[in-house]
PDB file of C-alpha atoms in Angstrom:
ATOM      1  CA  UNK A  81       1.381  21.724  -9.805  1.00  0.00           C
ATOM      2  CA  UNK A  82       0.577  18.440  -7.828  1.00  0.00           C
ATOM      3  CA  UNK A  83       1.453  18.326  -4.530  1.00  0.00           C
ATOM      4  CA  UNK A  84       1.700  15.104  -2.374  1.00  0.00           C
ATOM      5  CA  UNK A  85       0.555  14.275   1.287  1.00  0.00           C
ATOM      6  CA  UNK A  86       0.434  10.281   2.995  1.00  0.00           C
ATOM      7  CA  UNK A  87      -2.010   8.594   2.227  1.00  0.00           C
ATOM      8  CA  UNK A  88      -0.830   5.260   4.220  1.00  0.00           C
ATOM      9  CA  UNK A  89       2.294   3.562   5.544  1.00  0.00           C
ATOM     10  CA  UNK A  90       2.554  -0.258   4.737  1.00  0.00           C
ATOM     11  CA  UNK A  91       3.682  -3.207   6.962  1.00  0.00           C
ATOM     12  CA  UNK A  92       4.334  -6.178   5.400  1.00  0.00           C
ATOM     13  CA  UNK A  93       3.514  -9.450   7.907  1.00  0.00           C
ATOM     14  CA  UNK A  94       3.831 -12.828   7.620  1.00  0.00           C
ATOM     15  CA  UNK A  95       0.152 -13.174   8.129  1.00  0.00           C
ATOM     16  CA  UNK A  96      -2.666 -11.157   9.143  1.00  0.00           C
ATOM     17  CA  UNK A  97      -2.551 -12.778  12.418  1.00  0.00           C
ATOM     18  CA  UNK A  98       0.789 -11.459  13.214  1.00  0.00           C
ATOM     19  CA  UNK A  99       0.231  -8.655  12.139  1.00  0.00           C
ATOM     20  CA  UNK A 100      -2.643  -7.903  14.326  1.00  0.00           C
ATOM     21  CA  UNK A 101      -0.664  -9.444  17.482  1.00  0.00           C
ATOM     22  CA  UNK A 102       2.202  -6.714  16.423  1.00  0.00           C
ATOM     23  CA  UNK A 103      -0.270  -3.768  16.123  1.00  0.00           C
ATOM     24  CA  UNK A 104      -1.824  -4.576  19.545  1.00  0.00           C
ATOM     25  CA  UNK A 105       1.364  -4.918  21.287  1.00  0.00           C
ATOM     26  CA  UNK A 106       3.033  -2.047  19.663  1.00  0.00           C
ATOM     27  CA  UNK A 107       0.254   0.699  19.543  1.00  0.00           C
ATOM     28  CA  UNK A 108      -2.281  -0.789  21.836  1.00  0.00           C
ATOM     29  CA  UNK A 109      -4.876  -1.114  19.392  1.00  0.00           C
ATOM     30  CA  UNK A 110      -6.661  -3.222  17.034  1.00  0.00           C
ATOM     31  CA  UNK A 111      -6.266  -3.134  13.875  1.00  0.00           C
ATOM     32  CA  UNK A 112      -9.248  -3.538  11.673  1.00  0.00           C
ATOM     33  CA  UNK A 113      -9.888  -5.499   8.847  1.00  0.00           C
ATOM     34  CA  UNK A 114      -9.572  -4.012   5.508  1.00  0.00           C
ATOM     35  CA  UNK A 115     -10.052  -6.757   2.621  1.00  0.00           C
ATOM     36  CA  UNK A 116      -8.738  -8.937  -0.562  1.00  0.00           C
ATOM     37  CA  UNK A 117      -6.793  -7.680  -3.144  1.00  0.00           C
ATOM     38  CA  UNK A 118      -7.395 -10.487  -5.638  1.00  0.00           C
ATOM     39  CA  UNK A 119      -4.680  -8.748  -8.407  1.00  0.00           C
ATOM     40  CA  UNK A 120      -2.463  -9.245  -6.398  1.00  0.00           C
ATOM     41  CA  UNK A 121      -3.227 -12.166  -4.047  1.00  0.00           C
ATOM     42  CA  UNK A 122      -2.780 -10.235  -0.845  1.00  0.00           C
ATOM     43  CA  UNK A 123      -5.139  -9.215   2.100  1.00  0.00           C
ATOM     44  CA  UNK A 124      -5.046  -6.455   4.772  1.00  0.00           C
ATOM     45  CA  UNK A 125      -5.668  -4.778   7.881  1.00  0.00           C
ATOM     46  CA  UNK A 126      -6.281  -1.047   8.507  1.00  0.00           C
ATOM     47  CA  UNK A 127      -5.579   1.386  11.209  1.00  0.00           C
ATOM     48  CA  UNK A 128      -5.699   4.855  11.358  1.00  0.00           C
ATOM     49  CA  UNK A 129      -3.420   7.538  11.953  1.00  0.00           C
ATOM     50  CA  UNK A 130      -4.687  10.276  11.151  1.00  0.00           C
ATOM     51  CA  UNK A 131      -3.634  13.814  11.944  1.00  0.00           C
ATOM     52  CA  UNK A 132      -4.003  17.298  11.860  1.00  0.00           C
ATOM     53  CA  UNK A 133      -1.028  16.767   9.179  1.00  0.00           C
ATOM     54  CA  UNK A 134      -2.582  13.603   7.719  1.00  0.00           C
ATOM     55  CA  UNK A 135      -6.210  13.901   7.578  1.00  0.00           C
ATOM     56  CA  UNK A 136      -6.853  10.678   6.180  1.00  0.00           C
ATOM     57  CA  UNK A 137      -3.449   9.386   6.792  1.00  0.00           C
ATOM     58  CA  UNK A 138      -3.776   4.929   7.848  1.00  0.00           C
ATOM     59  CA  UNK A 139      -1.442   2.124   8.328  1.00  0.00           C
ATOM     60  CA  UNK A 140      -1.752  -0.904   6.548  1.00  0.00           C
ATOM     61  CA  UNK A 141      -0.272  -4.412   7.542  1.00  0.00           C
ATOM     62  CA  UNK A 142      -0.578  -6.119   4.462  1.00  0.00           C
ATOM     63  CA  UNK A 143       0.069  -9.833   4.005  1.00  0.00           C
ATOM     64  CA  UNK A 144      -0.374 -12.773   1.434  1.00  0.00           C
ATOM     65  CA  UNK A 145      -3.299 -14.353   1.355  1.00  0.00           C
ATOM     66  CA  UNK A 146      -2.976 -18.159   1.961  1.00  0.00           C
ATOM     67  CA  UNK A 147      -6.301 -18.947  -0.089  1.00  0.00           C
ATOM     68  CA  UNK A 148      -5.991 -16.725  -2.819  1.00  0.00           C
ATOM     69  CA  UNK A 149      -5.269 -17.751  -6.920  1.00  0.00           C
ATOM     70  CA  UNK A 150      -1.501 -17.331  -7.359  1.00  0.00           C
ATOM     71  CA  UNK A 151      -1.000 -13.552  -8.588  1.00  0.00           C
ATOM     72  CA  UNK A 152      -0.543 -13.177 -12.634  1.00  0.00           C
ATOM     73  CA  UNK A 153       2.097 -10.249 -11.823  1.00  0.00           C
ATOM     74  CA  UNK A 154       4.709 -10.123  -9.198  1.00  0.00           C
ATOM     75  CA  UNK A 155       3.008  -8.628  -5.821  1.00  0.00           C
ATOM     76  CA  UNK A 156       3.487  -4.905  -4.652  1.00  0.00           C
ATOM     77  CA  UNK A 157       5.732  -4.020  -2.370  1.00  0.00           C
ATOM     78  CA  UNK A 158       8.507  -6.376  -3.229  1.00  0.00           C
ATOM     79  CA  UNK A 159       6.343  -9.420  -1.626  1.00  0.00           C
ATOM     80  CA  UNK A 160       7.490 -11.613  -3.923  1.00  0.00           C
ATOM     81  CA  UNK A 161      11.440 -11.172  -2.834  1.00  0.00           C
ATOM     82  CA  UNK A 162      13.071 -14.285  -0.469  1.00  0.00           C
ATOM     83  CA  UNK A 163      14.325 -11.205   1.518  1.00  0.00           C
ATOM     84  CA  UNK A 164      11.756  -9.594   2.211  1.00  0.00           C
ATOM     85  CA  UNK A 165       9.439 -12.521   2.652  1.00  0.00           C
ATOM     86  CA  UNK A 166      12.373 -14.064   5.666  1.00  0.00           C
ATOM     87  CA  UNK A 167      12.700 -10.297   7.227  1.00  0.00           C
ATOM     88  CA  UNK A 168       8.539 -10.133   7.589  1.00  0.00           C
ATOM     89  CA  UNK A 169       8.493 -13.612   8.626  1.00  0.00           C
ATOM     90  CA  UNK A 170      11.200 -12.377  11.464  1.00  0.00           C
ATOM     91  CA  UNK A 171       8.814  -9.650  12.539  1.00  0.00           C
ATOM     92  CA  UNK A 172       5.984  -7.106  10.769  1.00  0.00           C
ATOM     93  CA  UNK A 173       8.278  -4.462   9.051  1.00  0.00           C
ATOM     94  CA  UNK A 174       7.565  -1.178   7.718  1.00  0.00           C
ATOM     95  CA  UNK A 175       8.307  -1.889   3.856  1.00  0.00           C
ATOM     96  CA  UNK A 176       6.674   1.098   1.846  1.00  0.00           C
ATOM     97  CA  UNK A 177       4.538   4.006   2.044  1.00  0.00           C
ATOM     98  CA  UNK A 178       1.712   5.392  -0.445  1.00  0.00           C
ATOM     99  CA  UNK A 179       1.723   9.555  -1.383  1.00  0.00           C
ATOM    100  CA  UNK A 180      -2.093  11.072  -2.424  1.00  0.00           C
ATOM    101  CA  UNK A 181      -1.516  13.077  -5.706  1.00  0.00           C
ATOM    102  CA  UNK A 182      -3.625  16.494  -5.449  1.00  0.00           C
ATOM    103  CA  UNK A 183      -3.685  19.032  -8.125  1.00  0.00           C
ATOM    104  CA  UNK A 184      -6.001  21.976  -6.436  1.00  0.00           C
ATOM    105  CA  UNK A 185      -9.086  20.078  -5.243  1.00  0.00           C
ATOM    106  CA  UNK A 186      -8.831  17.010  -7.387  1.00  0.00           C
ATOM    107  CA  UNK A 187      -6.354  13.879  -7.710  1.00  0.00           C
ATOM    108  CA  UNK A 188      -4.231  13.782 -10.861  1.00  0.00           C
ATOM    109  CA  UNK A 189      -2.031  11.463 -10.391  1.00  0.00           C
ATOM    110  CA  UNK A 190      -1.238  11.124 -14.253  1.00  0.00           C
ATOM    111  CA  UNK A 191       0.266  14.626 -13.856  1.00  0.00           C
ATOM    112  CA  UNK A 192       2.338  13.506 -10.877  1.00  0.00           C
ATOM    113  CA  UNK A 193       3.434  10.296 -12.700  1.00  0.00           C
ATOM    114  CA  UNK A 194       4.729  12.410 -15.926  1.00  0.00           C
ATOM    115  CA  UNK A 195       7.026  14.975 -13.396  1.00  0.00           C
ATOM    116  CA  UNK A 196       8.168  12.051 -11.277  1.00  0.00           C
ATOM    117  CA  UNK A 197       9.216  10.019 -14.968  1.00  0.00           C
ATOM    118  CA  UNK A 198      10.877  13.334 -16.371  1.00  0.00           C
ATOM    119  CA  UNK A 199      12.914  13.889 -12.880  1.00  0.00           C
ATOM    120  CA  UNK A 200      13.988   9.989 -13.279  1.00  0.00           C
ATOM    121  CA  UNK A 201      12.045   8.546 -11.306  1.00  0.00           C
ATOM    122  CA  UNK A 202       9.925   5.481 -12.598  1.00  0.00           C
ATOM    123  CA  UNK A 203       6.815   4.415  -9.758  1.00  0.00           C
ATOM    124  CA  UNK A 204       5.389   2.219 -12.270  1.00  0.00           C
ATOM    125  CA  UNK A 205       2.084   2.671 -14.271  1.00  0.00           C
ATOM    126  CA  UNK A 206      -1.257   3.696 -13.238  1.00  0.00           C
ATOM    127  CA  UNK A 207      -3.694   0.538 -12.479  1.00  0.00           C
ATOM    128  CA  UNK A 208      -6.935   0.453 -11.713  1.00  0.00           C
ATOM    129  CA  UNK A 209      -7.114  -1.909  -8.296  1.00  0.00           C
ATOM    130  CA  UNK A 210     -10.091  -2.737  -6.087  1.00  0.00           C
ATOM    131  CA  UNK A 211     -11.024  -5.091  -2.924  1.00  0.00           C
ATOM    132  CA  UNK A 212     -14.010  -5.659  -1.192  1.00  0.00           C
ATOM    133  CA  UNK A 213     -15.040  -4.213   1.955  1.00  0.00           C
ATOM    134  CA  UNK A 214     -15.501  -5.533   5.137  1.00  0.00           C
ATOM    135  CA  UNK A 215     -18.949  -4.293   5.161  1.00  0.00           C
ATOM    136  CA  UNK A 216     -19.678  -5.895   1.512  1.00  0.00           C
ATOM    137  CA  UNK A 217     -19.062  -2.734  -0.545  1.00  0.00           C
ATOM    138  CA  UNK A 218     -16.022  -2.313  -3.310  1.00  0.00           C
ATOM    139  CA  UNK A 219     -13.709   0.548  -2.590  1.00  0.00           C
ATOM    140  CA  UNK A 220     -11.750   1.204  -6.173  1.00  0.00           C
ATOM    141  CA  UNK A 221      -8.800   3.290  -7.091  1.00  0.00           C
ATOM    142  CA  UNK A 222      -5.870   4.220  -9.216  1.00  0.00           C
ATOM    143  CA  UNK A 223      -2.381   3.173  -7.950  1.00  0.00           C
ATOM    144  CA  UNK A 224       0.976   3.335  -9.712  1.00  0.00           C
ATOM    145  CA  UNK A 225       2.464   0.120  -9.826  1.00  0.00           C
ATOM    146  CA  UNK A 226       5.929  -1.233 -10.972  1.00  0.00           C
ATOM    147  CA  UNK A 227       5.949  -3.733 -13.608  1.00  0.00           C
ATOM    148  CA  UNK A 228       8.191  -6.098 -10.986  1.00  0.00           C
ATOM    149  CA  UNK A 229       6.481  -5.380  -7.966  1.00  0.00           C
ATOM    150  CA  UNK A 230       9.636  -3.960  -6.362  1.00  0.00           C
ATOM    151  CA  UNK A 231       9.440  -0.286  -4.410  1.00  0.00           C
ATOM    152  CA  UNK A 232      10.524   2.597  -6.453  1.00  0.00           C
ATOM    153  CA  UNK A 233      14.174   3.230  -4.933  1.00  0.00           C
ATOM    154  CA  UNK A 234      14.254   0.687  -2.650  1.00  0.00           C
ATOM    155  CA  UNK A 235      10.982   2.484  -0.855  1.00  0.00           C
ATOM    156  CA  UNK A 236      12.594   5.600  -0.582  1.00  0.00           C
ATOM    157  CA  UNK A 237       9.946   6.752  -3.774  1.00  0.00           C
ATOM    158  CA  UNK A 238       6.553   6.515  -2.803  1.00  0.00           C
ATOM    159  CA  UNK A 239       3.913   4.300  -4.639  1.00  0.00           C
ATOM    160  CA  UNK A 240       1.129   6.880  -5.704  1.00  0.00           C
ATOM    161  CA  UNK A 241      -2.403   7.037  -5.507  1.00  0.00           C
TER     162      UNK A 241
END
């Protein structure tokens, strides 16, 4: 049986410059850069906060990117909504968080996925996303994704990864 733990809590900002400004003033420290997300045509910053709870827990302040290629789907985390976009542009807001599937000592989030769908619950489907690295490297992984980028329940489900 898969069990779930945080993987990261997402901010949405009006750009990564506010977003930064936010972080310093509201946690007293930086946040660090995290990357591109060309599927998407967002970028990010990364901070952890990990615990003894949340290992590998982080927050993310994610934002559009200005210079990116228009997205060819609608952007995670309801981006794409007027709403959203004037209540980020107000202030960075927390707008979703991410759940880790784990199944013993590997991820399945497949399994996770197929429980979630038969208890009516619909994150999405399973993509395969990347960005670069700060330090020049890809980091690649397997996120659920709704077909029109909006949060599962209004962000009370979790996206998985």
């Amino acid at each position: 049986m898969p069990s779930l733990e945080l993987d990261h809590l997402v901010v949405g900002a009006a750009s990564l410059e506010v977003g930064r400004a936010w972080c310093e003033r509201t946690f007293g420290v930086t946040a660090q850069a995290g990357g591109k997300h060309p599927a998407m045509a967002t970028h990010n910053l990364l901070m952890s906060i990990a615990s003894p709870y949340f290992p590998k827990a982080y927050l993310e302040i994610i934002a559009i990117d200005p210079d990116a290629t228009a997205s060819q789907r609608p952007r995670w985390f309801d981006l794409d909504d007027a709403a959203v976009r004037a209540h980020i542009a107000a202030a960075p807001t927390l707008l979703h968080w991410v759940a880790r599937v784990r199944t013993g000592e590997a991820d399945d989030i497949d399994v996770a996925l197929a429980l979630l769908r038969a208890a009516g619950h619909d994150p999405g489907d399973v993509a395969d996303s990347q960005r670069a690295t700060a330090s020049g490297g890809v980091l690649r992984w397997r996120i659920t994704l709704p077909r029109d980028g909006r949060r599962a329940g209004g962000g009370a489900v979790p996206l998985l990864i």
